[in-house]
């Protein structure tokens, strides 16, 4: 989970770039975000 949060920070929540860095599809990343309850701060 920390790896996902760090990548989101590094890429300013650009889902495509984060997914690419982590070796996931965009859909796979969205599923992990939902599973871990990670949301972008308002």
Tab-separated table of N, CA and C in Angstrom:
chain	number	residue	atom	x	y	z
A	1	UNK	N	0.831	-1.188	0.000
A	1	UNK	CA	0.000	0.000	0.000
A	1	UNK	C	0.877	1.254	0.000
A	2	UNK	N	1.970	1.245	0.746
A	2	UNK	CA	2.862	2.409	0.782
A	2	UNK	C	3.468	2.667	-0.595
A	3	UNK	N	3.757	1.591	-1.319
A	3	UNK	CA	4.334	1.734	-2.649
A	3	UNK	C	3.346	2.433	-3.586
A	4	UNK	N	2.086	2.092	-3.460
A	4	UNK	CA	1.051	2.721	-4.290
A	4	UNK	C	0.932	4.196	-3.931
A	5	UNK	N	0.886	4.501	-2.637
A	5	UNK	CA	0.763	5.896	-2.199
A	5	UNK	C	1.956	6.725	-2.651
A	6	UNK	N	3.154	6.156	-2.555
A	6	UNK	CA	4.362	6.877	-2.974
A	6	UNK	C	4.320	7.166	-4.474
A	7	UNK	N	3.909	6.177	-5.255
A	7	UNK	CA	3.831	6.366	-6.709
A	7	UNK	C	2.771	7.402	-7.062
A	8	UNK	N	1.642	7.385	-6.361
A	8	UNK	CA	0.589	8.377	-6.602
A	8	UNK	C	1.118	9.783	-6.339
A	9	UNK	N	1.886	9.932	-5.267
A	9	UNK	CA	2.474	11.231	-4.938
A	9	UNK	C	3.459	11.665	-6.019
A	10	UNK	N	4.332	10.734	-6.399
A	10	UNK	CA	5.361	11.039	-7.397
A	10	UNK	C	4.770	11.490	-8.718
A	11	UNK	N	3.664	10.878	-9.102
A	11	UNK	CA	3.059	11.162	-10.401
A	11	UNK	C	1.833	12.055	-10.292
A	12	UNK	N	1.650	12.692	-9.142
A	12	UNK	CA	0.542	13.630	-8.935
A	12	UNK	C	-0.809	13.025	-9.335
A	13	UNK	N	-1.024	11.785	-8.909
A	13	UNK	CA	-2.280	11.051	-9.122
A	13	UNK	C	-2.599	10.798	-10.590
A	14	UNK	N	-1.577	10.773	-11.454
A	14	UNK	CA	-1.799	10.390	-12.851
A	14	UNK	C	-1.880	8.860	-12.882
A	15	UNK	N	-3.104	8.353	-12.983
A	15	UNK	CA	-3.365	6.919	-12.844
A	15	UNK	C	-2.617	6.097	-13.899
A	16	UNK	N	-2.569	6.576	-15.125
A	16	UNK	CA	-1.878	5.837	-16.186
A	16	UNK	C	-0.395	5.668	-15.870
A	17	UNK	N	0.251	6.730	-15.436
A	17	UNK	CA	1.681	6.669	-15.121
A	17	UNK	C	1.950	5.781	-13.911
A	18	UNK	N	1.105	5.899	-12.894
A	18	UNK	CA	1.268	5.080	-11.688
A	18	UNK	C	1.100	3.604	-12.035
A	19	UNK	N	0.060	3.286	-12.786
A	19	UNK	CA	-0.189	1.898	-13.173
A	19	UNK	C	0.990	1.351	-13.976
A	20	UNK	N	1.504	2.143	-14.899
A	20	UNK	CA	2.642	1.717	-15.711
A	20	UNK	C	3.865	1.447	-14.838
A	21	UNK	N	4.150	2.334	-13.902
A	21	UNK	CA	5.300	2.166	-13.009
A	21	UNK	C	5.175	0.895	-12.172
A	22	UNK	N	3.961	0.602	-11.717
A	22	UNK	CA	3.745	-0.548	-10.839
A	22	UNK	C	3.478	-1.843	-11.608
A	23	UNK	N	3.422	-1.748	-12.932
A	23	UNK	CA	3.187	-2.940	-13.738
A	23	UNK	C	1.755	-3.437	-13.677
A	24	UNK	N	0.823	-2.511	-13.498
A	24	UNK	CA	-0.599	-2.846	-13.428
A	24	UNK	C	-1.337	-2.224	-14.602
A	25	UNK	N	-2.542	-2.712	-14.841
A	25	UNK	CA	-3.429	-2.014	-15.767
A	25	UNK	C	-4.086	-0.885	-14.980
A	26	UNK	N	-4.670	0.068	-15.690
A	26	UNK	CA	-5.388	1.143	-14.995
A	26	UNK	C	-6.511	0.552	-14.157
A	27	UNK	N	-7.223	-0.406	-14.743
A	27	UNK	CA	-8.326	-1.052	-14.023
A	27	UNK	C	-7.809	-1.758	-12.764
A	28	UNK	N	-6.683	-2.450	-12.900
A	28	UNK	CA	-6.088	-3.142	-11.754
A	28	UNK	C	-5.717	-2.173	-10.649
A	29	UNK	N	-5.192	-1.013	-11.036
A	29	UNK	CA	-4.837	-0.008	-10.039
A	29	UNK	C	-6.087	0.532	-9.355
A	30	UNK	N	-7.133	0.817	-10.137
A	30	UNK	CA	-8.381	1.297	-9.538
A	30	UNK	C	-8.941	0.279	-8.550
A	31	UNK	N	-8.837	-1.006	-8.888
A	31	UNK	CA	-9.325	-2.050	-7.979
A	31	UNK	C	-8.526	-2.066	-6.677
A	32	UNK	N	-7.215	-1.899	-6.772
A	32	UNK	CA	-6.382	-1.860	-5.566
A	32	UNK	C	-6.693	-0.624	-4.728
A	33	UNK	N	-6.903	0.519	-5.376
A	33	UNK	CA	-7.250	1.734	-4.639
A	33	UNK	C	-8.546	1.523	-3.866
A	34	UNK	N	-9.519	0.897	-4.502
A	34	UNK	CA	-10.798	0.628	-3.839
A	34	UNK	C	-10.610	-0.361	-2.697
A	35	UNK	N	-9.836	-1.416	-2.936
A	35	UNK	CA	-9.619	-2.445	-1.917
A	35	UNK	C	-8.975	-1.863	-0.664
A	36	UNK	N	-8.000	-0.960	-0.858
A	36	UNK	CA	-7.290	-0.381	0.276
A	36	UNK	C	-7.914	0.919	0.774
A	37	UNK	N	-8.968	1.371	0.134
A	37	UNK	CA	-9.655	2.582	0.564
A	37	UNK	C	-8.840	3.847	0.362
A	38	UNK	N	-8.011	3.861	-0.667
A	38	UNK	CA	-7.172	5.032	-0.948
A	38	UNK	C	-7.958	5.987	-1.836
A	39	UNK	N	-8.090	7.222	-1.373
A	39	UNK	CA	-8.805	8.244	-2.139
A	39	UNK	C	-7.965	9.501	-2.206
A	40	UNK	N	-8.136	10.246	-3.280
A	40	UNK	CA	-7.434	11.522	-3.430
A	40	UNK	C	-8.031	12.527	-2.454
A	41	UNK	N	-7.166	13.222	-1.737
A	41	UNK	CA	-7.636	14.236	-0.791
A	41	UNK	C	-8.310	15.372	-1.545
A	42	UNK	N	-9.351	15.905	-0.967
A	42	UNK	CA	-10.114	16.980	-1.615
A	42	UNK	C	-9.343	18.277	-1.634
